[in-house]
Coordinates of C-alpha atoms in Angstrom, one line a residue:
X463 CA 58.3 8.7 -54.4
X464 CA 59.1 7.9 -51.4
X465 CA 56.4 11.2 -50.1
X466 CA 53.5 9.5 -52.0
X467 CA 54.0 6.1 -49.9
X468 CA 54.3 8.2 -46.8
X469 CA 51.0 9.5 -47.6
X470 CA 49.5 6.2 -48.9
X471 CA 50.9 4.8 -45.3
X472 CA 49.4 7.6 -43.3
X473 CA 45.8 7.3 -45.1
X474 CA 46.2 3.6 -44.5
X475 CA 46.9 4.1 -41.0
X476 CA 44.0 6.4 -40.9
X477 CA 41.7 4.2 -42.1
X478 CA 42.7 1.3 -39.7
X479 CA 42.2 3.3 -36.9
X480 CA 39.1 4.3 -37.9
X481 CA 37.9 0.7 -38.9
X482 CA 39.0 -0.2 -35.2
X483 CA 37.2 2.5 -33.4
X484 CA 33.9 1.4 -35.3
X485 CA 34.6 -2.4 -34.3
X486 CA 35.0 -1.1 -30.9
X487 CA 31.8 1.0 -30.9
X488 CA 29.9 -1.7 -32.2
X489 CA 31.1 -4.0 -29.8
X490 CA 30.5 -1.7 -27.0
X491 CA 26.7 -1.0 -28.5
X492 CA 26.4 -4.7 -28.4
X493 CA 27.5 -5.4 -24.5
X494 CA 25.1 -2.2 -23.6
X495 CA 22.1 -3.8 -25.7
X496 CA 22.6 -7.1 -24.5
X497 CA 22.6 -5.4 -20.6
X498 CA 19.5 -3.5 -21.2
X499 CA 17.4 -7.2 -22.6
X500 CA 19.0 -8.7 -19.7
X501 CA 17.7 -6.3 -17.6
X502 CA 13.9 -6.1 -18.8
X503 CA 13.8 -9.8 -19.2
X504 CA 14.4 -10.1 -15.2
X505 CA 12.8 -7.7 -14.3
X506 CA 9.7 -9.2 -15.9
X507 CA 10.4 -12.5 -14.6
X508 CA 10.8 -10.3 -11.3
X509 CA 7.1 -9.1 -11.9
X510 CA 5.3 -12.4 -12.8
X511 CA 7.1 -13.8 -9.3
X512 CA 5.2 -11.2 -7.6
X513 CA 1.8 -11.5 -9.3
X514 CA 2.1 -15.5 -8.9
X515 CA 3.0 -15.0 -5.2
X516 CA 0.3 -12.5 -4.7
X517 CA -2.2 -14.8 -6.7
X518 CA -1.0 -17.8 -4.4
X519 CA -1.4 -15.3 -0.9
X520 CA -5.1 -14.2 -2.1
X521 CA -6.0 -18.0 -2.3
X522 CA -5.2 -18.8 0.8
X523 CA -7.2 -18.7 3.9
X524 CA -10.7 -17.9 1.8
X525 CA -12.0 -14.2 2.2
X526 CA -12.1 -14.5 6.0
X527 CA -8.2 -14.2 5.9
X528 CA -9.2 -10.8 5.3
X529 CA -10.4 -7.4 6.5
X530 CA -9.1 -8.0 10.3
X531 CA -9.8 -10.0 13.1
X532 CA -13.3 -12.1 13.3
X533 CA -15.6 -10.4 15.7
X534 CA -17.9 -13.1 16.6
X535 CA -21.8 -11.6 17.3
X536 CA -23.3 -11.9 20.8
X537 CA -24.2 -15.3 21.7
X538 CA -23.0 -17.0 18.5
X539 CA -23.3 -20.3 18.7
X540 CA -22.4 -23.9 16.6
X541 CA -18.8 -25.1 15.2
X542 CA -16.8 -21.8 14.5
X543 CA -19.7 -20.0 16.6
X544 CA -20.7 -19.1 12.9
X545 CA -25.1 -19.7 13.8
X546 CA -27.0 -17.0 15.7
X547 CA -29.5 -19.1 17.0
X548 CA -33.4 -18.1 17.8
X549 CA -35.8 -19.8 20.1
X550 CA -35.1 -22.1 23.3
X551 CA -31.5 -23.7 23.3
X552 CA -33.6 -27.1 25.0
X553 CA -35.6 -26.9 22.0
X554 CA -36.1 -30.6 20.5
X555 CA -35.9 -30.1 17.0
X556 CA -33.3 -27.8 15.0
X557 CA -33.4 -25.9 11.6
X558 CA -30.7 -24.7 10.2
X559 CA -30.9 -22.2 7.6
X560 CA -28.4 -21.1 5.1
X561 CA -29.9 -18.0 3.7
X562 CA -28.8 -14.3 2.2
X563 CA -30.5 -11.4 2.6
X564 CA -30.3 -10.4 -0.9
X565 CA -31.8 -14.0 -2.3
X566 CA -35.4 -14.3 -3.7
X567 CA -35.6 -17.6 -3.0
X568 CA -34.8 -16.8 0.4
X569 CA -37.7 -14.3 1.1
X570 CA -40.0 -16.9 -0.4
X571 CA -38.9 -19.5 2.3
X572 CA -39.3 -17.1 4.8
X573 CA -42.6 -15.8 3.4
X574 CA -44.3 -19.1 3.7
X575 CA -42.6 -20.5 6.7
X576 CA -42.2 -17.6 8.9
X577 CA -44.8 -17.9 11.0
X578 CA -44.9 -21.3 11.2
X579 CA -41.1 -21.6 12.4
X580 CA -42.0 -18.6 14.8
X581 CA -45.0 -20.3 16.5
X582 CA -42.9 -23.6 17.2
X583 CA -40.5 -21.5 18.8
X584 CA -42.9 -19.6 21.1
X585 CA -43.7 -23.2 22.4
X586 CA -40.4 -24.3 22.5
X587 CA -40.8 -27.1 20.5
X588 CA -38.3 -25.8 17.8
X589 CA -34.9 -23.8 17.9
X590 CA -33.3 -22.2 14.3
X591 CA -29.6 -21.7 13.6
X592 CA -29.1 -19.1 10.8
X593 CA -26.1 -18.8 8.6
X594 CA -25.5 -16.0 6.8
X595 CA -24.1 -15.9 3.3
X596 CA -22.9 -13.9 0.6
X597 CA -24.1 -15.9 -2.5
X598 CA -25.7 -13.3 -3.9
X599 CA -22.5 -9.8 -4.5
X600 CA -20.7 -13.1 -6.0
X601 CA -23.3 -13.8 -8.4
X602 CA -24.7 -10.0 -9.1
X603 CA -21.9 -8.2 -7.8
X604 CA -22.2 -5.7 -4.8
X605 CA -22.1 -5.6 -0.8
X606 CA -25.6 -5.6 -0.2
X607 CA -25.6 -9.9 1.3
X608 CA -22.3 -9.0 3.3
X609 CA -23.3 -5.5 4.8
X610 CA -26.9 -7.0 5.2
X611 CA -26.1 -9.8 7.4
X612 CA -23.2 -7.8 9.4
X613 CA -26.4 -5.4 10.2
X614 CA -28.4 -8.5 11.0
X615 CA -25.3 -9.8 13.6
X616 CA -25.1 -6.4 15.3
X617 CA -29.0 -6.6 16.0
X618 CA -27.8 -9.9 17.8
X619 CA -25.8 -7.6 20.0
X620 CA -28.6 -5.7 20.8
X621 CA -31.1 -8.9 21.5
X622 CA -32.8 -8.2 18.2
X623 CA -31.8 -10.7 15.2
X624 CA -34.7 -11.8 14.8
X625 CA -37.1 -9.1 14.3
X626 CA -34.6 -7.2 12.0
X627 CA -34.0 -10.4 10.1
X628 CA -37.9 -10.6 9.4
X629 CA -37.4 -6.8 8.2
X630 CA -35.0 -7.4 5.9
X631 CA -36.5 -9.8 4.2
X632 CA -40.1 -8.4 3.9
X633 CA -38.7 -5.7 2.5
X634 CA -35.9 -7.4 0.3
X635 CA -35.0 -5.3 -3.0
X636 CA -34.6 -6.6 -6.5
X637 CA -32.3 -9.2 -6.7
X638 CA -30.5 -7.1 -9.1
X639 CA -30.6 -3.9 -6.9
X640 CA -27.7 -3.5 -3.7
X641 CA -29.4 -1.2 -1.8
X642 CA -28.4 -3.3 0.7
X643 CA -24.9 -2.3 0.2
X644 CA -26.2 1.3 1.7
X645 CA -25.8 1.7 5.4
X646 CA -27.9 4.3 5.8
X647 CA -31.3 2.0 3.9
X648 CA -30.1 -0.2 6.4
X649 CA -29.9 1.9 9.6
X650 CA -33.7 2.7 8.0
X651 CA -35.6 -0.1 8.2
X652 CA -33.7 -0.9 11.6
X653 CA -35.9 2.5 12.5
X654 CA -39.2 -0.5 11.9
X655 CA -37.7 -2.6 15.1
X656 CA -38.4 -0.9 18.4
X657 CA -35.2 0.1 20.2
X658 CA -32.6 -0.8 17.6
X659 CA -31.0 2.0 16.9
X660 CA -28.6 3.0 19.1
X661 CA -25.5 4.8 18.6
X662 CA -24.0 1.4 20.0
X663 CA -25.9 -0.3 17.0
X664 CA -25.3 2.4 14.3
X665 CA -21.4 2.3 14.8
X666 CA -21.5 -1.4 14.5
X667 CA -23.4 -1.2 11.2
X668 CA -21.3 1.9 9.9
X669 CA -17.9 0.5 11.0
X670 CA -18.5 -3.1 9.4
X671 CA -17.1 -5.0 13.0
X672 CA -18.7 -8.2 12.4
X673 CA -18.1 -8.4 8.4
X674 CA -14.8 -10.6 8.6
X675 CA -17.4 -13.2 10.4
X676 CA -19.9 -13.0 7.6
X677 CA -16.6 -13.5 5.1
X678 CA -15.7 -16.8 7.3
X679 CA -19.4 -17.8 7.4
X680 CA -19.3 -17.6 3.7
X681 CA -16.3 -19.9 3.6
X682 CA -18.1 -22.4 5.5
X683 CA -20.8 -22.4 3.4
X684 CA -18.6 -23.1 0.2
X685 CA -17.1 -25.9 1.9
X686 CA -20.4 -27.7 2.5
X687 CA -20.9 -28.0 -1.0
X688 CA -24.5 -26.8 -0.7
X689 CA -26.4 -26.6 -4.1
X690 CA -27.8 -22.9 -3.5
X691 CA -30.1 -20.4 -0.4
X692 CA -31.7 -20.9 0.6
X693 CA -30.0 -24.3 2.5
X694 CA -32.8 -25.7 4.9
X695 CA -32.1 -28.4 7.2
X696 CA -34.6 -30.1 9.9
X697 CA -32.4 -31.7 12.3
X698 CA -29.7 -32.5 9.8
X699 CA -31.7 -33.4 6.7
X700 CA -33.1 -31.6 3.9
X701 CA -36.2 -30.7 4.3
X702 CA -37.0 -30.3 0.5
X703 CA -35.0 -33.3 -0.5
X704 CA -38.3 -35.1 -1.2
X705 CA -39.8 -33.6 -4.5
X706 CA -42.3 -36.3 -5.1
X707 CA -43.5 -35.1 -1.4
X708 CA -42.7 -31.5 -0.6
X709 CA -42.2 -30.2 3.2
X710 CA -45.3 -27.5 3.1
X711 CA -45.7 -25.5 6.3
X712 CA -48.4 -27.8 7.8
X713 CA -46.0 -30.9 7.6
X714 CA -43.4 -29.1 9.2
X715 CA -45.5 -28.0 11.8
X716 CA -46.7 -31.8 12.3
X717 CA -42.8 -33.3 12.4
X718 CA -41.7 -31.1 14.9
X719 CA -44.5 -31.6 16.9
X720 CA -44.6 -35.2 16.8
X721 CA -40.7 -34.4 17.6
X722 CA -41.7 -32.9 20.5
X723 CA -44.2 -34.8 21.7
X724 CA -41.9 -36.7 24.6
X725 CA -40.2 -33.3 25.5
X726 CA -40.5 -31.3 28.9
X727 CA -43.0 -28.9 28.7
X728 CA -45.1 -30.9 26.3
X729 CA -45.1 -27.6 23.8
X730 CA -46.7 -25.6 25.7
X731 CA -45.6 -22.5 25.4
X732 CA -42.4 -21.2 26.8
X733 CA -41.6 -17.6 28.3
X734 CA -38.0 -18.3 27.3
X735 CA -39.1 -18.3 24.2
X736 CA -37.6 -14.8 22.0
X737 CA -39.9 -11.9 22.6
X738 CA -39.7 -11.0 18.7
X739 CA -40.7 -15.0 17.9
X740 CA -43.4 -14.7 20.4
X741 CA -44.4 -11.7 19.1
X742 CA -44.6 -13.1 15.2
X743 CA -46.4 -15.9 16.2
X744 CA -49.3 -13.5 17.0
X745 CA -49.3 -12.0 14.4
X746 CA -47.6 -8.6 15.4
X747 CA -43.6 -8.0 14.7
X748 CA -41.9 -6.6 17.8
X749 CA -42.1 -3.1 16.6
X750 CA -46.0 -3.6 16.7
X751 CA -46.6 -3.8 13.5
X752 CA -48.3 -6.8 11.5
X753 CA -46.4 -9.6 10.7
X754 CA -46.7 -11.6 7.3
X755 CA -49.8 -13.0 6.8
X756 CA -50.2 -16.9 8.0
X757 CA -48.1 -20.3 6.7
X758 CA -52.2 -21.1 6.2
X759 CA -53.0 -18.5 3.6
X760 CA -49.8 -18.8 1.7
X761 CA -49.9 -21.8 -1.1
X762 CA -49.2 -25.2 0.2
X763 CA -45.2 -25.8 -1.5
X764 CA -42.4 -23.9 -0.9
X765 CA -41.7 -24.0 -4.7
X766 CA -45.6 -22.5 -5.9
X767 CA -44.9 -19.7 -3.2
X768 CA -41.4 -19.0 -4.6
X769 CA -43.1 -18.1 -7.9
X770 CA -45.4 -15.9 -6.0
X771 CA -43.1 -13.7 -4.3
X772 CA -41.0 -12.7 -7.1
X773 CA -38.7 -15.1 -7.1
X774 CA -39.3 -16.8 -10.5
X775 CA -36.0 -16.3 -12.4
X776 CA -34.0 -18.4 -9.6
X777 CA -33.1 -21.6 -10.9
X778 CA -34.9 -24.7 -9.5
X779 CA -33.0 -27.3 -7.3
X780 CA -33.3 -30.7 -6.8
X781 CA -35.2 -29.5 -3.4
X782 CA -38.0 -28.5 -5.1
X783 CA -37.3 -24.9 -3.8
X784 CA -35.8 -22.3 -6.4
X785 CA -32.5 -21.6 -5.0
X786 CA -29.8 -18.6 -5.6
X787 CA -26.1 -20.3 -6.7

């Protein structure tokens, strides 16, 4: 008897010690489960601090906190030194144009003002600031606007901004095309402006120096609060803020004349004037080659010459000008 309740004591035992261990290896199972949640919860919480920080850091400072230091272009002029100016600084009257070399709108502006704005430059009656924008690889995507207009800001190194700008846009691709966004179509049609390319100018095209300037350019443009590009302003207002009496050509012609009237000079003519305006005003590019055909034989609104040139599917403005937004 008392050998059968040794045994019954020993399996007992036994079974105790083996109910223990599995309490223990549970509870050891549960520690090393609750460690590992632990773990991944902070070390997604870890994550999310790092995506919200680098979310915060990429809003700061617009896009000209990045890509390097701004290289401002050659003789840069206006608040931030962010307008390459053409035509006499002493001019009288001032437009300042907002534009992107990738807008349709903007190559109908230019198509029916060009010469216009070129021949009251030659006689020093009128003086344009140009701001250029990258509306257009935010709306469709691409690089062509930015590597455009740092191509456009190292022909202002070489003396040539205007001529090249004039390029670009008579021979602007689809809207829906970047082959602006190819340095070597670029470095091309520089090959239509007498001079231009240099290994000076190619290197500054290639290497992208002034595209942290077009970037803060861009951010200045977003802060105005404009409605689209092209952005045209004669001496601080709108110049197609008047739908019920559109700005053509011939009335711009007229203000800034009448402008001008009471200046030195008396618009004649001025030899300070840029070679590449002068030049357009003649008819003839400053690679020789004929300019765009006159303001006179173009249609008489900005808005009828818009549709003309292409430019159809941009959305109409409360200027009376399709614009790009």
């Amino acid at each position: 008897m008392n050998d059968g309740a040794n045994r019954d004591a020993t399996k007992r035992s036994a079974r105790e010690r083996l109910q223990a261990e599995r309490e223990r290896q549970k509870a050891k199972d549960k520690r090393r489960r609750t460690l590992i949640v632990s773990a991944a919860v902070v070390g997604v919480l870890g994550l999310a601090a790092v995506v919200g920080l680098i979310a915060a850091n990429t809003g700061k400072g617009g896009s000209s906190a990045k890509g390097g230091p701004v290289v401002v272009p050659s003789g840069a002029t206006g608040k931030d030194a962010l307008a390459i100016q053409a035509g006499k600084a002493e001019a009288p009257s001032t437009l300042t144009v907002w534009e992107d070399f990738r807008c349709p709108a903007c190559k109908a502006f230019e198509t029916n003002y060009r010469d216009t704005v070129h021949e009251l430059e030659a006689k020093g009656l009128l003086k344009v600031e140009y701001h250029l924008v990258t509306l257009i690889d935010g709306n469709m995507n691409g690089t062509g606007s930015l590597k455009g207009a740092n191509a456009a800001a190292c022909a202002q190194n070489a003396g040539k901004f205007a001529a090249y700008h004039d390029v670009l846009f008579q021979n602007q691709p689809e809207e829906t095309s970047d082959a602006y966004g190819q340095n070597a179509k670029l470095l091309e049609l520089a090959g239509k402006v007498d001079g231009l390319v240099t290994p000076e100018f190619r290197a500054c095209v290639e290497g992208g120096t002034h595209d942290t300037w077009v970037k803060k350019s861009q951010d200045a443009f977003r802060k105005g609060e404009f409605r689209g590009t092209p952005t045209v302003l004669l001496d601080g207002k709108d110049i197609f803020a008047d739908q019920a009496n559109p700005l053509t050509p011939q009335k711009l012609k007229e203000k800034v004349e009448a402008a001008g009237k009471g200046a030195p000079g008396g618009g004649k003519a001025s030899a300070s004037a840029s070679p590449s305006a002068s030049a357009s005003a003649t008819g003839k590019s400053s690679s020789g080659r004929s300019a765009s055909p006159s303001a006179s034989s173009t249609r008489s609104t900005a808005k009828t010459t818009a549709g003309s040139s292409g430019a159809d599917d941009a959305s109409p403005d409360h200027t009376g000008m399709p614009m790009d937004h």
